[in-house]
Amino acid sequence: MIVTPISRRYRVFGGIAALALFATYLHVRPQWKEAPFEYAREYYHSVKDYLGSPVYNNTLYSEGNKQTVNQYYNSSNPCANFPNTDGVLLVMKTGATEAFDRIPTHLLTTLNCLPDFLIFSDMEQQVGPYHIYDALAEFEESAKAHNEDFDLYRDQKECPVSQKSCVDAKRDGQKAWNLDKYKFLPIMEQTWKMRPGRDWYIFAEADTYVFWANVMHWLKKESGLNHREKLYLGSRSFIGGTPFAHGGSGYIISGTLLKHLIEYHPGMVKQYNVKGAHECCGDLMLAQALEEYEDVKVRQIWPMINGEKPSTLPYGPGHWCEPIMTMHHMNAEEISSVWQYEQTRTTDSTLLIKDLYEGLIQPKMQVTRQNWDNLSDDVCYINRDPHAQLRAEGHLRDRQKDENDMNDVEKEAWKSPENCAKVCGSQDVPDEEEWDLHGIAERTSNDPSTANDTEVAEDTSPSDAAAREAWKKSMNEKKRNRSCFQYRWHEEVCCTAKSFKLGAPKAAPDEDNLNARWTSGWHLKGINDWIEAMGECTKPEWKSPDPS
Ligand SMILES: *[C@@H]1O[C@H](CO)[C@@H](O)[C@H](O)[C@H]1NC(C)=O
Ligand SMILES: *[C@@H]1O[C@H](CO)[C@@H](O)[C@H](O)[C@H]1NC(C)=O
Ligand SMILES: *[C@@H]1O[C@H](CO)[C@@H](O)[C@H](O)[C@H]1NC(C)=O
Ligand SMILES: CC(=O)N[C@H]1CO[C@H](CO)[C@@H](O)[C@@H]1O
């Protein structure tokens, strides 16, 4: 065959093209295997680039948080400050009845920036380009067959319309919970099969929010932990004396521990699948398996791994300079807000619990809210009348202050929301403007509760700056030592809290019965005094895991 110059050119071109294709294949192949979601993500990003850089008013921005969040939300490059998550895999657990309510918001926020993750449910499902795996697919038929807990598993496969329509018609949320516990150990097994050999595995639920910058920084820089050790970290709870990492808060397992648990004990998952029918909870069973087979117990890293959300977190002592790594009970809207907050902070410093308060909660604080429960229930004041005592809820009755320890304000606190509000006020310390040095001496000698400070006052002369300084220090200590920040009043039960939290609305009573209305109030002066006395957090208080 005669080779014309043109066909030669084609052949050279073809050769080069083939080589280029092959090289591209070699380059891309590991990503296919490792990161099945990379494609969708890049497509998404290229489409967004094409659409331009959307910049919006930041809906979180308000008078109260101008210092901490930006006025505008530049949503064009959401993953720019996202940490490198090499070696770490997120495994999210959900249920078929809730997946479509919960998963999409994750995909639009944090999961959008993770190169790889796994989502497990109790049915195989598809959300757009993302696959949700059935954690129970390999569960033995014999263990499922006569187990009522699997009714939902069977029913939802039969559902001819959307899961939500089938569930709404039955209104039986308990069934999803009953099925949930069986997923934990099969998820461990399938995760190791599908994504073996990662350094760390982070397990979360569909209502858990993960603060990735803090998690990665802690794991790699601050924790001093080695993924080659067998580690199980989380927020520790107990059931029947057994410690376990609370599932909803999220928990962390080292790759080495997961490998040992799955590879070295072949019958383990099967054994626990059967055992599940007699246990309450999957997170507890996981802890039992880790202890039984690997002799590993959970190590406590609460409050970094946290079971609350921004509106229920008890801000105050012990919840301030600590960095936050996870939150729980987050609905879709809350997940989106916290993500938006992360995206629009004015700083990239470590996100502390205090920052959540300043960015998201402080702007919502006001003196009182009606039909509101701020979750005040640390110390209670209830009418001593036996009938009133009987009416009050048991756990609140148990938290009553001993009458002999009450001051006059506390004795009257149950009578009305206004009386209840005064309890926190009785812990106030005078403002600096109010205490000239004579005032200091006077107060000290008249007020037995400040007996500690007598020494300070004794050698006080009106010009003594040092004494003033010492007094100030002691006032600051008092501000920090406050044990009453807010109150809640309802049906002659007054309770106060030793932390401050926003809480949630309560239904208004049917008739206009003021007594039955929930009233909540915040002692803003006390809260702000405490915050001021705490000062800046000089450094993040990372928690070292308690020894197991
Ligand atoms: C942004 O907020 C300002 C007021 O702060 C308002 O006047 C303006 O209409 C808002 N823009 C958009 C696009 O919503
Ligand atoms: C938004 O961010 C993108 C990418 O980070 C940047 O190119 C663009 O200039 C920003 N837009 C505004 C208005 O700041
Ligand atoms: C702080 O409060 C505790 C208990 O309420 C009390 O025992 C202690 O003396 C207080 N310390 C100061 C400096 O007021
Ligand atoms: C909304 C909410 O969590 N309310 C709680 C308020 O506090 C009482 C007493 O502790 C609880 O029973 C409620 O569940």
Short mmCIF file of N, CA and C in Angstrom, two decimals, residues 129-262:
data_model
loop_
_atom_site.label_atom_id
_atom_site.label_comp_id
_atom_site.label_asym_id
_atom_site.label_seq_id
_atom_site.Cartn_x
_atom_site.Cartn_y
_atom_site.Cartn_z
N PRO A 129 -26.99 12.41 41.30
CA PRO A 129 -25.88 11.55 40.88
C PRO A 129 -25.30 10.72 42.03
N TYR A 130 -25.87 10.80 43.21
CA TYR A 130 -25.28 10.14 44.37
C TYR A 130 -26.02 8.87 44.73
N HIS A 131 -25.24 7.82 44.99
CA HIS A 131 -25.85 6.54 45.32
C HIS A 131 -25.88 6.35 46.83
N ILE A 132 -26.99 5.83 47.31
CA ILE A 132 -27.11 5.51 48.73
C ILE A 132 -27.19 4.00 48.84
N TYR A 133 -26.30 3.44 49.66
CA TYR A 133 -26.19 1.98 49.74
C TYR A 133 -27.11 1.43 50.83
N ASP A 134 -27.56 0.23 50.61
CA ASP A 134 -28.39 -0.47 51.59
C ASP A 134 -27.48 -1.19 52.57
N ALA A 135 -27.39 -0.66 53.78
CA ALA A 135 -26.50 -1.26 54.79
C ALA A 135 -26.95 -2.68 55.13
N LEU A 136 -28.22 -2.99 54.92
CA LEU A 136 -28.75 -4.28 55.37
C LEU A 136 -28.86 -5.29 54.23
N ALA A 137 -28.26 -4.98 53.09
CA ALA A 137 -28.40 -5.86 51.92
C ALA A 137 -27.87 -7.26 52.21
N GLU A 138 -26.80 -7.34 53.01
CA GLU A 138 -26.20 -8.66 53.25
C GLU A 138 -26.63 -9.26 54.58
N PHE A 139 -27.60 -8.66 55.19
CA PHE A 139 -28.11 -9.15 56.47
C PHE A 139 -28.78 -10.51 56.25
N GLU A 140 -28.47 -11.49 57.07
CA GLU A 140 -28.94 -12.85 56.84
C GLU A 140 -30.48 -12.91 56.84
N GLU A 141 -31.04 -13.60 55.85
CA GLU A 141 -32.49 -13.77 55.77
C GLU A 141 -33.05 -14.33 57.07
N SER A 142 -32.35 -15.31 57.64
CA SER A 142 -32.87 -15.99 58.83
C SER A 142 -33.02 -15.00 59.99
N ALA A 143 -32.11 -14.04 60.08
CA ALA A 143 -32.18 -13.08 61.19
C ALA A 143 -33.25 -12.03 60.95
N LYS A 144 -33.61 -11.80 59.66
CA LYS A 144 -34.63 -10.81 59.34
C LYS A 144 -36.04 -11.39 59.45
N ALA A 145 -36.15 -12.71 59.09
CA ALA A 145 -37.44 -13.31 58.74
C ALA A 145 -38.53 -13.07 59.78
N HIS A 146 -38.30 -13.43 61.04
CA HIS A 146 -39.39 -13.32 62.00
C HIS A 146 -39.18 -12.15 62.95
N ASN A 147 -38.51 -11.16 62.43
CA ASN A 147 -38.20 -10.01 63.27
C ASN A 147 -39.05 -8.81 62.83
N GLU A 148 -39.94 -8.40 63.74
CA GLU A 148 -40.85 -7.28 63.41
C GLU A 148 -40.12 -5.99 63.09
N ASP A 149 -38.93 -5.87 63.67
CA ASP A 149 -38.17 -4.64 63.41
C ASP A 149 -37.89 -4.46 61.92
N PHE A 150 -37.97 -5.57 61.16
CA PHE A 150 -37.69 -5.48 59.73
C PHE A 150 -38.96 -5.26 58.89
N ASP A 151 -40.10 -5.10 59.55
CA ASP A 151 -41.34 -4.82 58.80
C ASP A 151 -41.14 -3.61 57.88
N LEU A 152 -40.55 -2.57 58.44
CA LEU A 152 -40.36 -1.36 57.64
C LEU A 152 -39.42 -1.63 56.46
N TYR A 153 -38.40 -2.43 56.71
CA TYR A 153 -37.44 -2.76 55.66
C TYR A 153 -38.15 -3.41 54.48
N ARG A 154 -39.08 -4.34 54.83
CA ARG A 154 -39.84 -5.02 53.78
C ARG A 154 -40.85 -4.07 53.15
N ASP A 155 -41.56 -3.33 53.99
CA ASP A 155 -42.62 -2.43 53.49
C ASP A 155 -42.05 -1.38 52.55
N GLN A 156 -40.92 -0.82 52.91
CA GLN A 156 -40.45 0.30 52.08
C GLN A 156 -39.99 -0.17 50.70
N LYS A 157 -39.63 -1.45 50.61
CA LYS A 157 -39.31 -1.98 49.27
C LYS A 157 -40.57 -2.14 48.42
N GLU A 158 -41.69 -2.36 49.12
CA GLU A 158 -42.96 -2.55 48.41
C GLU A 158 -43.64 -1.23 48.06
N CYS A 159 -43.18 -0.16 48.66
CA CYS A 159 -43.85 1.13 48.49
C CYS A 159 -43.81 1.55 47.02
N PRO A 160 -44.99 1.71 46.39
CA PRO A 160 -45.02 1.98 44.95
C PRO A 160 -44.83 3.46 44.61
N VAL A 161 -44.92 4.32 45.63
CA VAL A 161 -44.72 5.75 45.38
C VAL A 161 -43.51 6.21 46.18
N SER A 162 -43.39 7.47 46.50
CA SER A 162 -42.22 7.90 47.26
C SER A 162 -42.32 7.40 48.69
N GLN A 163 -41.17 7.20 49.32
CA GLN A 163 -41.16 6.71 50.70
C GLN A 163 -41.93 7.66 51.61
N LYS A 164 -41.79 8.93 51.35
CA LYS A 164 -42.45 9.93 52.19
C LYS A 164 -43.96 9.73 52.17
N SER A 165 -44.53 9.48 50.97
CA SER A 165 -45.98 9.27 50.89
C SER A 165 -46.39 8.04 51.68
N CYS A 166 -45.60 6.96 51.58
CA CYS A 166 -45.95 5.74 52.31
C CYS A 166 -45.86 5.96 53.82
N VAL A 167 -44.82 6.68 54.24
CA VAL A 167 -44.63 6.89 55.67
C VAL A 167 -45.67 7.84 56.24
N ASP A 168 -45.96 8.92 55.50
CA ASP A 168 -46.93 9.90 56.00
C ASP A 168 -48.28 9.25 56.25
N ALA A 169 -48.64 8.28 55.41
CA ALA A 169 -49.93 7.62 55.56
C ALA A 169 -49.97 6.79 56.84
N LYS A 170 -48.79 6.27 57.27
CA LYS A 170 -48.79 5.40 58.46
C LYS A 170 -48.41 6.14 59.73
N ARG A 171 -47.65 7.18 59.59
CA ARG A 171 -47.18 7.98 60.72
C ARG A 171 -46.63 7.12 61.85
N ASP A 172 -45.59 6.38 61.54
CA ASP A 172 -44.99 5.54 62.57
C ASP A 172 -43.47 5.68 62.56
N GLY A 173 -43.03 6.79 63.13
CA GLY A 173 -41.60 7.10 63.14
C GLY A 173 -40.78 6.10 63.93
N GLN A 174 -41.43 5.45 64.91
CA GLN A 174 -40.72 4.51 65.76
C GLN A 174 -40.08 3.38 64.96
N LYS A 175 -40.74 2.99 63.85
CA LYS A 175 -40.25 1.85 63.08
C LYS A 175 -38.89 2.12 62.46
N ALA A 176 -38.68 3.36 62.02
CA ALA A 176 -37.38 3.71 61.43
C ALA A 176 -36.30 3.63 62.49
N TRP A 177 -36.65 4.04 63.70
CA TRP A 177 -35.70 3.99 64.81
C TRP A 177 -35.38 2.52 65.15
N ASN A 178 -36.43 1.66 65.19
CA ASN A 178 -36.20 0.25 65.53
C ASN A 178 -35.26 -0.42 64.53
N LEU A 179 -35.36 -0.02 63.28
CA LEU A 179 -34.54 -0.64 62.23
C LEU A 179 -33.11 -0.12 62.27
N ASP A 180 -32.98 1.10 62.74
CA ASP A 180 -31.70 1.81 62.66
C ASP A 180 -30.54 1.06 63.33
N LYS A 181 -30.82 0.45 64.48
CA LYS A 181 -29.73 -0.14 65.26
C LYS A 181 -29.03 -1.28 64.52
N TYR A 182 -29.74 -1.91 63.57
CA TYR A 182 -29.14 -3.04 62.87
C TYR A 182 -28.10 -2.61 61.84
N LYS A 183 -28.07 -1.31 61.53
CA LYS A 183 -27.20 -0.86 60.44
C LYS A 183 -25.75 -0.69 60.87
N PHE A 184 -25.53 -0.42 62.14
CA PHE A 184 -24.18 0.03 62.55
C PHE A 184 -23.07 -0.93 62.17
N LEU A 185 -23.18 -2.20 62.58
CA LEU A 185 -22.06 -3.11 62.32
C LEU A 185 -21.93 -3.51 60.86
N PRO A 186 -23.06 -3.77 60.16
CA PRO A 186 -22.92 -4.00 58.72
C PRO A 186 -22.26 -2.81 58.00
N ILE A 187 -22.52 -1.59 58.47
CA ILE A 187 -21.88 -0.43 57.85
C ILE A 187 -20.36 -0.49 58.04
N MET A 188 -19.93 -0.94 59.22
CA MET A 188 -18.49 -1.07 59.46
C MET A 188 -17.89 -2.03 58.43
N GLU A 189 -18.58 -3.15 58.23
CA GLU A 189 -18.06 -4.18 57.35
C GLU A 189 -18.02 -3.69 55.89
N GLN A 190 -19.13 -3.08 55.46
CA GLN A 190 -19.19 -2.64 54.06
C GLN A 190 -18.24 -1.48 53.79
N THR A 191 -18.08 -0.62 54.78
CA THR A 191 -17.16 0.50 54.61
C THR A 191 -15.74 -0.03 54.39
N TRP A 192 -15.35 -1.01 55.22
CA TRP A 192 -13.99 -1.54 55.07
C TRP A 192 -13.82 -2.24 53.72
N LYS A 193 -14.90 -2.91 53.27
CA LYS A 193 -14.83 -3.58 51.96
C LYS A 193 -14.71 -2.57 50.83
N MET A 194 -15.52 -1.51 50.90
CA MET A 194 -15.58 -0.56 49.79
C MET A 194 -14.44 0.45 49.81
N ARG A 195 -14.00 0.84 50.99
CA ARG A 195 -12.94 1.86 51.10
C ARG A 195 -11.95 1.44 52.19
N PRO A 196 -11.16 0.38 51.93
CA PRO A 196 -10.22 -0.06 52.96
C PRO A 196 -9.03 0.91 53.07
N GLY A 197 -8.34 0.80 54.17
CA GLY A 197 -7.02 1.41 54.26
C GLY A 197 -6.95 2.90 54.47
N ARG A 198 -8.05 3.55 54.84
CA ARG A 198 -7.94 4.99 55.18
C ARG A 198 -7.36 5.11 56.58
N ASP A 199 -6.82 6.31 56.88
CA ASP A 199 -6.25 6.53 58.21
C ASP A 199 -7.35 6.64 59.26
N TRP A 200 -8.37 7.40 58.91
CA TRP A 200 -9.45 7.67 59.86
C TRP A 200 -10.79 7.53 59.16
N TYR A 201 -11.78 7.08 59.91
CA TYR A 201 -13.15 7.01 59.42
C TYR A 201 -14.02 7.84 60.36
N ILE A 202 -14.80 8.74 59.78
CA ILE A 202 -15.69 9.57 60.59
C ILE A 202 -17.11 9.15 60.29
N PHE A 203 -17.80 8.68 61.32
CA PHE A 203 -19.17 8.19 61.15
C PHE A 203 -20.13 9.26 61.65
N ALA A 204 -21.10 9.57 60.82
CA ALA A 204 -22.05 10.62 61.19
C ALA A 204 -23.43 10.21 60.73
N GLU A 205 -24.44 10.90 61.24
CA GLU A 205 -25.80 10.63 60.80
C GLU A 205 -26.27 11.80 59.95
N ALA A 206 -27.43 11.65 59.37
CA ALA A 206 -27.88 12.67 58.42
C ALA A 206 -28.31 13.95 59.12
N ASP A 207 -28.39 13.93 60.46
CA ASP A 207 -28.65 15.18 61.17
C ASP A 207 -27.43 15.62 61.98
N THR A 208 -26.26 15.17 61.56
CA THR A 208 -25.00 15.59 62.18
C THR A 208 -24.32 16.59 61.25
N TYR A 209 -23.77 17.62 61.81
CA TYR A 209 -22.98 18.57 61.01
C TYR A 209 -21.52 18.42 61.43
N VAL A 210 -20.62 18.29 60.46
CA VAL A 210 -19.20 18.14 60.77
C VAL A 210 -18.47 19.43 60.39
N PHE A 211 -17.72 19.96 61.35
CA PHE A 211 -16.88 21.14 61.10
C PHE A 211 -15.52 20.63 60.63
N TRP A 212 -15.36 20.53 59.33
CA TRP A 212 -14.20 19.81 58.78
C TRP A 212 -12.87 20.47 59.09
N ALA A 213 -12.83 21.79 59.07
CA ALA A 213 -11.54 22.45 59.32
C ALA A 213 -11.02 22.04 60.70
N ASN A 214 -11.90 22.05 61.69
CA ASN A 214 -11.47 21.70 63.04
C ASN A 214 -11.14 20.22 63.16
N VAL A 215 -11.96 19.37 62.55
CA VAL A 215 -11.71 17.93 62.65
C VAL A 215 -10.33 17.60 62.06
N MET A 216 -10.05 18.13 60.88
CA MET A 216 -8.79 17.80 60.22
C MET A 216 -7.60 18.38 60.99
N HIS A 217 -7.76 19.62 61.45
CA HIS A 217 -6.66 20.24 62.18
C HIS A 217 -6.37 19.46 63.47
N TRP A 218 -7.45 19.06 64.14
CA TRP A 218 -7.25 18.33 65.39
C TRP A 218 -6.60 16.97 65.14
N LEU A 219 -7.14 16.24 64.16
CA LEU A 219 -6.62 14.89 63.91
C LEU A 219 -5.14 14.96 63.51
N LYS A 220 -4.80 15.90 62.64
CA LYS A 220 -3.45 15.91 62.08
C LYS A 220 -2.44 16.69 62.92
N LYS A 221 -2.90 17.73 63.62
CA LYS A 221 -1.93 18.59 64.29
C LYS A 221 -2.03 18.59 65.82
N GLU A 222 -3.23 18.57 66.35
CA GLU A 222 -3.39 18.84 67.78
C GLU A 222 -3.55 17.60 68.64
N SER A 223 -4.11 16.55 68.09
CA SER A 223 -4.54 15.44 68.94
C SER A 223 -3.36 14.61 69.42
N GLY A 224 -2.27 14.60 68.66
CA GLY A 224 -1.15 13.74 69.01
C GLY A 224 -1.49 12.26 68.83
N LEU A 225 -2.61 11.97 68.18
CA LEU A 225 -3.02 10.58 68.03
C LEU A 225 -2.45 9.99 66.75
N ASN A 226 -2.22 8.70 66.78
CA ASN A 226 -1.66 8.00 65.63
C ASN A 226 -2.70 7.01 65.10
N HIS A 227 -3.02 7.15 63.82
CA HIS A 227 -4.05 6.28 63.25
C HIS A 227 -3.62 4.82 63.20
N ARG A 228 -2.33 4.56 63.45
CA ARG A 228 -1.89 3.16 63.48
C ARG A 228 -2.27 2.50 64.80
N GLU A 229 -2.73 3.30 65.74
CA GLU A 229 -3.22 2.71 66.98
C GLU A 229 -4.71 2.45 66.85
N LYS A 230 -5.20 1.61 67.73
CA LYS A 230 -6.63 1.28 67.69
C LYS A 230 -7.38 2.34 68.49
N LEU A 231 -8.09 3.23 67.79
CA LEU A 231 -8.71 4.36 68.48
C LEU A 231 -10.19 4.50 68.12
N TYR A 232 -10.95 4.82 69.12
CA TYR A 232 -12.41 4.97 69.02
C TYR A 232 -12.76 6.20 69.85
N LEU A 233 -13.16 7.29 69.18
CA LEU A 233 -13.28 8.59 69.84
C LEU A 233 -14.67 9.18 69.63
N GLY A 234 -15.21 9.77 70.67
CA GLY A 234 -16.52 10.39 70.50
C GLY A 234 -17.02 11.04 71.77
N SER A 235 -18.33 11.29 71.78
CA SER A 235 -18.98 11.85 72.96
C SER A 235 -19.52 10.66 73.76
N ARG A 236 -18.96 10.48 74.95
CA ARG A 236 -19.23 9.23 75.68
C ARG A 236 -20.57 9.27 76.41
N SER A 237 -21.36 8.23 76.19
CA SER A 237 -22.59 8.04 76.97
C SER A 237 -22.50 6.67 77.62
N PHE A 238 -23.45 6.39 78.50
CA PHE A 238 -23.47 5.08 79.16
C PHE A 238 -24.87 4.49 79.07
N ILE A 239 -24.95 3.19 78.81
CA ILE A 239 -26.21 2.47 79.01
C ILE A 239 -25.85 1.20 79.76
N GLY A 240 -26.53 1.00 80.88
CA GLY A 240 -26.25 -0.17 81.71
C GLY A 240 -24.77 -0.30 82.04
N GLY A 241 -24.11 0.82 82.27
CA GLY A 241 -22.71 0.79 82.68
C GLY A 241 -21.73 0.65 81.53
N THR A 242 -22.23 0.41 80.32
CA THR A 242 -21.30 0.29 79.18
C THR A 242 -21.10 1.65 78.51
N PRO A 243 -19.85 2.09 78.41
CA PRO A 243 -19.60 3.37 77.73
C PRO A 243 -19.64 3.18 76.22
N PHE A 244 -20.19 4.14 75.51
CA PHE A 244 -20.20 4.08 74.04
C PHE A 244 -20.18 5.49 73.48
N ALA A 245 -19.72 5.60 72.23
CA ALA A 245 -19.72 6.90 71.57
C ALA A 245 -21.12 7.15 71.02
N HIS A 246 -21.75 8.22 71.44
CA HIS A 246 -23.10 8.54 71.01
C HIS A 246 -23.13 8.72 69.49
N GLY A 247 -23.99 7.94 68.82
CA GLY A 247 -23.98 7.88 67.36
C GLY A 247 -24.33 9.18 66.67
N GLY A 248 -25.38 9.83 67.14
CA GLY A 248 -25.85 11.04 66.48
C GLY A 248 -24.84 12.18 66.52
N SER A 249 -23.99 12.19 67.54
CA SER A 249 -22.98 13.25 67.64
C SER A 249 -21.85 13.02 66.64
N GLY A 250 -21.77 11.80 66.12
CA GLY A 250 -20.65 11.45 65.25
C GLY A 250 -19.51 10.87 66.07
N TYR A 251 -18.70 10.00 65.47
CA TYR A 251 -17.57 9.42 66.19
C TYR A 251 -16.49 9.05 65.17
N ILE A 252 -15.29 8.84 65.70
CA ILE A 252 -14.12 8.65 64.85
C ILE A 252 -13.48 7.31 65.19
N ILE A 253 -13.16 6.53 64.15
CA ILE A 253 -12.50 5.24 64.36
C ILE A 253 -11.25 5.21 63.49
N SER A 254 -10.12 4.81 64.07
CA SER A 254 -8.88 4.77 63.28
C SER A 254 -8.98 3.61 62.29
N GLY A 255 -8.31 3.76 61.16
CA GLY A 255 -8.30 2.72 60.14
C GLY A 255 -7.82 1.39 60.70
N THR A 256 -6.82 1.46 61.58
CA THR A 256 -6.28 0.24 62.16
C THR A 256 -7.33 -0.50 62.97
N LEU A 257 -8.10 0.24 63.73
CA LEU A 257 -9.13 -0.42 64.54
C LEU A 257 -10.21 -1.04 63.64
N LEU A 258 -10.61 -0.32 62.61
CA LEU A 258 -11.65 -0.85 61.73
C LEU A 258 -11.15 -2.11 61.03
N LYS A 259 -9.89 -2.08 60.62
CA LYS A 259 -9.29 -3.24 59.95
C LYS A 259 -9.32 -4.45 60.89
N HIS A 260 -8.87 -4.24 62.10
CA HIS A 260 -8.84 -5.35 63.06
C HIS A 260 -10.25 -5.89 63.29
N LEU A 261 -11.18 -4.99 63.52
CA LEU A 261 -12.55 -5.41 63.85
C LEU A 261 -13.15 -6.25 62.72
N ILE A 262 -12.92 -5.83 61.47
CA ILE A 262 -13.58 -6.49 60.36
C ILE A 262 -12.77 -7.69 59.83
#
